[in-house]
Amino acid sequence: MTEKKMKKTQKGGFVSKRTSKTDRTGSEGEYPKRRKVEVIISEQEVDESGLKLSAQTLSSEVIERGRKIQKKIQTSLSEKLHKVLADAGIGSRRDMEELILSGRVSVNGVPAYVGQRVLPTDIVKINGRPVKRANKDVNKPPRVLVYHKPTGEIVSMDDPEGRPRVFDRLPRIRGGRWIAVGRLDFNTEGLLLFTNNGALANRLMHPRYEMEREYAVRVQGQLTDEKKEKLLQGVELSDGLAKFDGIEEAGGTGFNRWYKVLIKEGRNREVRRMFESVELPVSRLIRVRYGEIHLPQNLVRGKFIEMEAEIVEAWLNTIGFNEAEKVPETKTSRKTVSPRSKVQKGEGTKVARSSKRPNPLTSTVHYIANGGFSEGKRKSRVNARSRN
């Protein structure tokens, strides 16, 4: 016989908890103890290799540096409170100062004071009622998930073979989708980032920014100094030259050896192919860091954590990502003439007429509707007649 008890959770909900009336081990109604969480690397391998994962996603130095940058940005975005209230159409700035002195204005639930500066994200109230601010533009930071990918999962939205997908474990997102930052092959495990912002994903993956990746690699055999130097200088693969930016021994005895490698690009199976080029097959591959983000030590395989908005803001500031990168640069109205379009004839300079060409930012249908093809053909016929 068992009885049900209700246990209150931290979120305020209740879950049922069964307890047995008897203290006998293995009696009816008694649930077995939970199994211990599987660790990333066994204790024996840790002792042999000395591999240790970071206890947190971002180091305290990175977070502190990002917070200082964020504070400067917030200061530049802040406005005087009495100006914000005046812009909202409540009254003049002098009247708003008197309103603040009367104690009827609060910012984020705290009484306001004259000269206070507020951010677009601050909640301003008068007599307990929120103020609808003029041209309020609140830019929430992108959402970022840190996922510990196990082996046996594919980083793809659709797999013809029906293998398990990493996206099956992620939470649903409204009005968007999760974008994987890079890929890990089917037999590789470790850190995998997801975001709902395409510009951020492109910023993290683009080869121009050389985002550093760190891997823990277990190979079959020992890496000699000659082979190490070859991997650092570069080896020729089927898709071009590839090299490591750093190689460090991480322990291991006997046939299996652990190494930590750094690389600034993410081609398909690149780390495995590089070690295979020096006749060292990879038996295990774990990504432990992507840029400044480390794989948390307490994050088990197949689980994810979402980075807090404040931490995301700090991280984005350290990598130089801001809202300006999301907006494409607008072309200036000033017309420039390329040197190739100038045709030297005698003493004067004549600008050659260019035929109407399609704008790659517009659709083909729009180009046809504006007479692009017919206009181009007409001008080509005119040019041919003039040559004859």
Coordinates of C-alpha atoms in Angstrom, one line a residue:
M1 CA 0.0 0.0 0.0
T2 CA 1.2 3.4 -0.8
E3 CA 0.0 6.9 -0.2
K4 CA 0.4 10.0 -2.3
K5 CA 1.8 13.3 -1.0
M6 CA 2.0 16.6 -2.8
K7 CA 5.4 18.3 -3.0
K8 CA 5.6 22.0 -4.0
T9 CA 8.2 22.8 -6.6
Q10 CA 10.3 26.0 -6.9
K11 CA 8.1 27.2 -9.8
G12 CA 5.0 27.1 -7.6
G13 CA 3.5 23.9 -9.1
F14 CA 2.8 20.6 -7.4
V15 CA 4.0 17.1 -8.2
S16 CA 2.9 13.9 -6.6
K17 CA 5.4 11.9 -4.6
R18 CA 4.8 8.3 -3.6
T19 CA 6.2 7.0 -0.4
S20 CA 6.1 3.4 0.9
K21 CA 4.6 2.6 4.3
T22 CA 7.1 -0.1 4.8
D23 CA 10.9 0.4 5.2
R24 CA 11.7 -2.9 3.6
T25 CA 14.0 -2.6 0.6
G26 CA 12.5 -3.8 -2.6
S27 CA 8.9 -3.8 -1.3
E28 CA 5.9 -3.0 -3.4
G29 CA 5.3 0.6 -4.2
E30 CA 8.9 1.5 -3.7
Y31 CA 10.7 3.0 -6.7
P32 CA 14.4 2.2 -7.5
K33 CA 17.0 4.8 -6.9
R34 CA 17.9 7.0 -9.8
R35 CA 21.0 6.1 -11.8
K36 CA 24.0 8.3 -11.6
V37 CA 24.4 10.8 -14.4
E38 CA 26.8 9.6 -17.1
V39 CA 30.0 11.6 -17.1
I40 CA 31.6 12.8 -20.3
I41 CA 34.9 11.1 -19.7
S42 CA 35.4 8.1 -17.3
E43 CA 37.4 8.6 -14.1
Q44 CA 40.2 6.4 -15.5
E45 CA 40.4 8.5 -18.6
V46 CA 40.5 11.7 -16.6
D47 CA 43.3 10.4 -14.5
E48 CA 45.2 9.3 -17.6
S49 CA 44.6 12.4 -19.7
G50 CA 44.1 15.2 -17.2
L51 CA 41.2 16.6 -19.2
K52 CA 38.9 18.9 -17.3
L53 CA 35.9 20.8 -18.4
S54 CA 35.0 24.3 -17.4
A55 CA 32.7 24.7 -14.5
Q56 CA 30.8 27.5 -16.2
T57 CA 29.9 28.6 -19.8
L58 CA 31.8 31.9 -19.8
S59 CA 34.7 32.9 -17.6
S60 CA 34.1 35.6 -15.0
E61 CA 36.7 37.8 -16.8
V62 CA 34.7 37.7 -20.1
I63 CA 31.4 38.5 -18.3
E64 CA 32.9 41.4 -16.4
R65 CA 34.5 42.8 -19.5
G66 CA 31.2 42.5 -21.4
R67 CA 29.3 44.2 -18.6
K68 CA 31.6 47.2 -18.7
I69 CA 31.1 47.5 -22.4
Q70 CA 27.3 47.1 -21.9
K71 CA 27.3 49.8 -19.2
K72 CA 28.9 52.2 -21.7
I73 CA 26.3 51.3 -24.3
Q74 CA 23.5 51.7 -21.9
T75 CA 24.8 55.2 -20.8
S76 CA 24.7 56.3 -24.4
L77 CA 21.2 55.0 -24.9
S78 CA 19.8 56.5 -21.7
E79 CA 17.7 59.7 -21.5
K80 CA 16.7 62.1 -18.8
L81 CA 13.5 61.0 -17.1
H82 CA 11.8 64.4 -17.3
K83 CA 12.6 64.5 -21.1
V84 CA 11.1 61.0 -21.6
L85 CA 7.9 62.1 -19.8
A86 CA 7.7 65.3 -21.8
D87 CA 8.2 63.3 -25.1
A88 CA 5.3 61.1 -24.0
G89 CA 3.0 64.1 -24.1
I90 CA 2.3 64.3 -20.4
G91 CA 3.5 67.9 -19.9
S92 CA 6.5 70.2 -20.2
R93 CA 9.9 69.3 -18.8
R94 CA 9.5 71.8 -16.0
D95 CA 6.2 70.3 -15.1
M96 CA 7.7 66.8 -15.2
E97 CA 10.4 67.8 -12.7
E98 CA 7.8 69.0 -10.3
L99 CA 5.9 65.7 -10.9
I100 CA 9.0 63.8 -10.0
L101 CA 9.6 65.9 -6.9
S102 CA 6.1 65.1 -5.7
G103 CA 7.0 61.4 -5.6
R104 CA 4.3 60.3 -8.0
V105 CA 6.8 58.9 -10.6
S106 CA 8.6 55.5 -10.2
V107 CA 11.2 53.7 -12.3
N108 CA 11.2 49.9 -12.1
G109 CA 9.1 50.1 -8.9
V110 CA 11.5 52.6 -7.2
P111 CA 10.7 56.3 -6.5
A112 CA 12.3 58.5 -9.2
Y113 CA 14.5 61.5 -8.6
V114 CA 15.3 64.6 -10.6
G115 CA 18.1 64.2 -13.0
Q116 CA 17.6 60.4 -13.2
R117 CA 18.5 58.7 -16.5
V118 CA 16.4 55.8 -17.9
L119 CA 16.9 53.2 -20.5
P120 CA 14.4 52.0 -23.2
T121 CA 13.9 48.8 -21.1
D122 CA 13.0 50.6 -17.9
I123 CA 9.4 50.7 -16.8
V124 CA 8.2 54.2 -15.9
K125 CA 5.0 54.7 -14.0
I126 CA 3.0 57.7 -12.8
N127 CA 0.6 57.0 -9.9
G128 CA 1.2 53.3 -10.4
R129 CA 0.2 53.3 -14.1
P130 CA 2.7 52.5 -16.8
V131 CA 3.7 55.4 -19.1
K132 CA 3.5 54.6 -22.8
R133 CA 6.8 56.0 -24.0
A134 CA 7.2 57.7 -27.4
N135 CA 9.1 55.7 -30.0
K136 CA 9.8 52.9 -27.6
D137 CA 12.3 50.5 -29.2
V138 CA 13.3 47.6 -27.1
N139 CA 15.8 45.3 -28.7
K140 CA 15.9 42.0 -26.9
P141 CA 19.1 40.1 -27.2
P142 CA 19.1 36.9 -29.2
R143 CA 18.3 33.6 -27.5
V144 CA 21.3 31.2 -27.2
L145 CA 21.2 27.6 -26.2
V146 CA 24.2 25.6 -25.1
Y147 CA 23.7 21.9 -26.0
H148 CA 25.8 18.9 -25.1
K149 CA 25.5 16.8 -28.2
P150 CA 26.0 13.0 -27.7
T151 CA 27.3 10.7 -30.4
G152 CA 24.6 9.1 -32.5
E153 CA 22.7 12.3 -33.3
I154 CA 22.7 14.2 -36.6
V155 CA 22.7 18.0 -36.9
S156 CA 20.0 18.3 -39.6
M157 CA 16.4 19.2 -39.8
D158 CA 15.7 16.3 -42.1
D159 CA 17.5 12.9 -42.4
P160 CA 16.4 10.4 -45.0
E161 CA 17.8 7.6 -42.9
G162 CA 15.6 8.6 -39.9
R163 CA 18.4 8.9 -37.4
P164 CA 17.9 10.9 -34.2
R165 CA 18.2 14.7 -34.7
V166 CA 19.6 17.3 -32.2
F167 CA 16.5 19.5 -33.0
D168 CA 14.2 16.9 -31.4
R169 CA 15.6 17.7 -28.0
L170 CA 15.2 21.5 -28.3
P171 CA 12.3 23.5 -26.9
R172 CA 9.8 25.0 -29.3
I173 CA 10.2 28.6 -30.2
R174 CA 7.4 31.0 -31.3
G175 CA 7.7 33.0 -34.5
G176 CA 11.1 31.6 -35.4
R177 CA 13.4 28.6 -35.5
W178 CA 16.6 27.4 -33.9
I179 CA 19.7 27.8 -36.0
A180 CA 22.7 25.5 -35.3
V181 CA 26.0 27.4 -35.1
G182 CA 28.2 25.0 -37.1
R183 CA 27.9 21.3 -37.1
L184 CA 29.2 18.2 -35.4
D185 CA 29.3 15.0 -37.3
F186 CA 27.3 11.9 -36.3
N187 CA 30.2 10.4 -34.2
T188 CA 31.4 13.6 -32.6
E189 CA 30.1 14.9 -29.3
G190 CA 30.4 18.0 -27.2
L191 CA 29.4 21.7 -27.4
L192 CA 26.9 22.8 -29.9
L193 CA 25.3 26.3 -29.9
F194 CA 21.9 27.3 -31.1
T195 CA 20.4 30.7 -31.6
N196 CA 17.2 32.3 -33.1
N197 CA 19.2 35.1 -34.8
G198 CA 20.5 34.4 -38.3
A199 CA 22.9 37.4 -38.2
L200 CA 24.5 36.1 -35.0
A201 CA 24.8 32.6 -36.4
N202 CA 26.5 34.0 -39.5
R203 CA 28.8 36.1 -37.3
L204 CA 29.9 33.0 -35.3
M205 CA 30.4 30.8 -38.3
H206 CA 31.9 33.1 -41.0
P207 CA 35.5 32.2 -41.7
R208 CA 36.4 35.9 -41.8
Y209 CA 36.0 36.3 -38.0
E210 CA 38.2 33.2 -37.3
M211 CA 36.2 32.0 -34.3
E212 CA 38.4 29.7 -32.3
R213 CA 37.2 26.1 -31.7
E214 CA 38.8 23.8 -29.1
Y215 CA 38.6 20.0 -29.3
A216 CA 39.6 17.1 -27.1
V217 CA 40.9 14.4 -29.4
R218 CA 41.8 10.8 -28.5
V219 CA 43.9 9.2 -31.2
Q220 CA 45.3 5.7 -31.7
G221 CA 49.0 6.2 -31.5
Q222 CA 51.5 8.9 -30.4
L223 CA 51.9 12.2 -32.1
T224 CA 55.6 12.7 -32.9
D225 CA 57.3 16.1 -33.1
E226 CA 57.5 15.7 -36.9
K227 CA 53.8 15.0 -37.3
K228 CA 52.9 17.8 -34.9
E229 CA 54.9 20.3 -36.8
K230 CA 53.3 19.1 -40.0
L231 CA 49.8 19.7 -38.6
L232 CA 50.7 23.1 -37.3
Q233 CA 52.2 24.1 -40.7
G234 CA 49.3 22.7 -42.7
V235 CA 48.3 19.5 -44.4
E236 CA 46.7 19.3 -47.8
L237 CA 43.2 17.9 -47.8
S238 CA 40.7 17.2 -50.6
D239 CA 39.1 20.6 -50.0
G240 CA 42.3 22.6 -49.5
L241 CA 45.0 23.4 -47.0
A242 CA 44.2 22.9 -43.3
K243 CA 46.2 23.5 -40.1
F244 CA 45.9 23.6 -36.3
D245 CA 46.6 26.8 -34.4
G246 CA 47.6 24.9 -31.4
I247 CA 48.3 21.4 -30.2
E248 CA 48.7 20.4 -26.6
E249 CA 49.2 17.0 -25.0
A250 CA 46.4 16.1 -22.6
G251 CA 47.7 12.7 -21.2
G252 CA 46.8 9.1 -21.8
T253 CA 48.9 6.0 -21.6
G254 CA 49.5 3.1 -23.9
F255 CA 47.9 3.0 -27.3
N256 CA 45.3 5.8 -26.8
R257 CA 46.6 9.4 -26.4
W258 CA 44.6 12.6 -25.7
Y259 CA 45.4 15.9 -27.2
K260 CA 43.8 19.4 -27.2
V261 CA 43.7 21.1 -30.5
L262 CA 42.7 24.6 -31.6
I263 CA 41.3 25.5 -35.1
K264 CA 39.6 28.5 -36.5
E265 CA 37.4 27.0 -39.1
G266 CA 34.8 24.3 -39.3
R267 CA 34.9 22.2 -42.5
N268 CA 33.3 18.8 -42.7
R269 CA 35.2 16.2 -40.5
E270 CA 38.2 18.5 -40.7
V271 CA 39.8 17.4 -37.4
R272 CA 39.4 13.7 -38.1
R273 CA 40.8 14.1 -41.7
M274 CA 43.8 16.1 -40.5
F275 CA 44.9 13.4 -38.0
E276 CA 44.2 10.7 -40.6
S277 CA 46.6 12.5 -43.0
V278 CA 49.4 11.8 -40.5
E279 CA 48.3 8.2 -40.0
L280 CA 46.6 8.7 -36.6
P281 CA 43.0 7.5 -36.5
V282 CA 40.7 9.4 -34.2
S283 CA 38.8 7.2 -31.8
R284 CA 37.0 10.0 -29.9
L285 CA 36.3 13.6 -30.6
I286 CA 34.8 16.2 -28.2
R287 CA 34.3 19.9 -28.8
V288 CA 34.8 21.6 -25.5
R289 CA 34.9 25.3 -26.5
Y290 CA 33.5 27.6 -29.2
G291 CA 35.0 31.1 -29.0
E292 CA 34.6 32.3 -25.4
I293 CA 31.8 29.7 -24.6
H294 CA 32.9 26.6 -22.8
L295 CA 31.1 23.3 -22.4
P296 CA 29.8 23.4 -18.8
Q297 CA 31.1 20.6 -16.6
N298 CA 27.7 19.8 -15.2
L299 CA 25.8 19.7 -18.5
V300 CA 25.2 16.0 -19.3
R301 CA 24.8 14.6 -22.8
G302 CA 21.5 15.3 -24.5
K303 CA 20.7 18.2 -22.3
F304 CA 20.8 22.0 -22.9
I305 CA 20.8 25.2 -21.0
E306 CA 19.7 28.7 -22.2
M307 CA 22.0 31.5 -21.5
E308 CA 20.6 34.4 -19.5
A309 CA 19.9 37.6 -21.4
E310 CA 22.4 39.6 -19.3
I311 CA 25.1 37.0 -20.0
V312 CA 24.3 37.0 -23.8
E313 CA 24.6 40.8 -23.9
A314 CA 28.0 40.6 -22.2
W315 CA 29.2 38.0 -24.6
L316 CA 27.9 39.8 -27.7
N317 CA 29.8 42.9 -26.6
T318 CA 33.0 41.0 -26.2
I319 CA 32.8 39.6 -29.8
G320 CA 31.8 43.0 -31.2
F321 CA 28.3 42.0 -32.3
N322 CA 25.6 44.7 -32.2
E323 CA 22.4 45.7 -33.8
A324 CA 24.2 47.6 -36.6
E325 CA 25.3 44.3 -38.0
K326 CA 21.8 43.1 -38.5
V327 CA 20.9 46.1 -40.8
P328 CA 22.5 46.1 -44.2
E329 CA 24.4 49.2 -45.2
T330 CA 22.4 51.7 -47.2
K331 CA 23.8 53.0 -50.4
T332 CA 24.6 56.6 -50.6
S333 CA 22.8 58.8 -53.1
R334 CA 26.0 60.0 -54.6
K335 CA 26.8 58.3 -57.9
T336 CA 30.3 57.0 -58.5
V337 CA 31.8 56.2 -61.9
S338 CA 34.2 53.3 -62.1
P339 CA 37.4 53.7 -64.0
R340 CA 36.4 51.0 -66.4
S341 CA 33.3 52.9 -67.5
K342 CA 35.4 55.8 -68.8
V343 CA 36.5 55.7 -72.4
Q344 CA 39.3 57.9 -73.4
K345 CA 38.6 59.6 -76.7
G346 CA 40.9 62.5 -77.7
E347 CA 41.2 65.1 -74.9
G348 CA 37.7 64.6 -73.4
T349 CA 36.4 61.7 -71.3
K350 CA 33.2 60.0 -72.2
V351 CA 31.2 57.9 -69.9
A352 CA 30.0 54.7 -71.6
R353 CA 26.3 53.9 -71.2
S354 CA 25.6 50.7 -69.4
S355 CA 22.7 48.5 -70.3
K356 CA 19.9 48.0 -67.8
R357 CA 20.9 45.0 -65.7
P358 CA 18.9 43.2 -63.1
N359 CA 19.3 44.2 -59.5
P360 CA 20.3 41.0 -57.5
L361 CA 18.2 42.3 -54.6
T362 CA 15.0 42.3 -56.7
S363 CA 13.2 39.3 -58.2
T364 CA 13.3 38.2 -61.8
V365 CA 9.6 38.9 -62.1
H366 CA 10.2 42.5 -61.0
Y367 CA 13.0 42.8 -63.6
I368 CA 10.8 41.5 -66.4
A369 CA 7.9 43.7 -65.4
N370 CA 10.1 46.8 -65.7
G371 CA 11.1 45.8 -69.3
G372 CA 14.6 44.7 -68.5
F373 CA 14.9 42.1 -71.2
S374 CA 13.2 44.0 -73.9
E375 CA 15.3 47.2 -73.1
G376 CA 18.5 45.2 -73.1
K377 CA 17.7 43.6 -76.5
R378 CA 16.8 46.9 -78.0
K379 CA 20.0 48.5 -77.0
S380 CA 22.1 45.6 -78.2
R381 CA 20.4 45.9 -81.7
V382 CA 21.2 49.6 -81.7
N383 CA 24.8 49.0 -80.9
A384 CA 25.1 46.3 -83.6
R385 CA 23.7 48.7 -86.2
S386 CA 26.1 51.4 -85.2
R387 CA 29.1 49.1 -85.6
N388 CA 28.0 48.2 -89.1

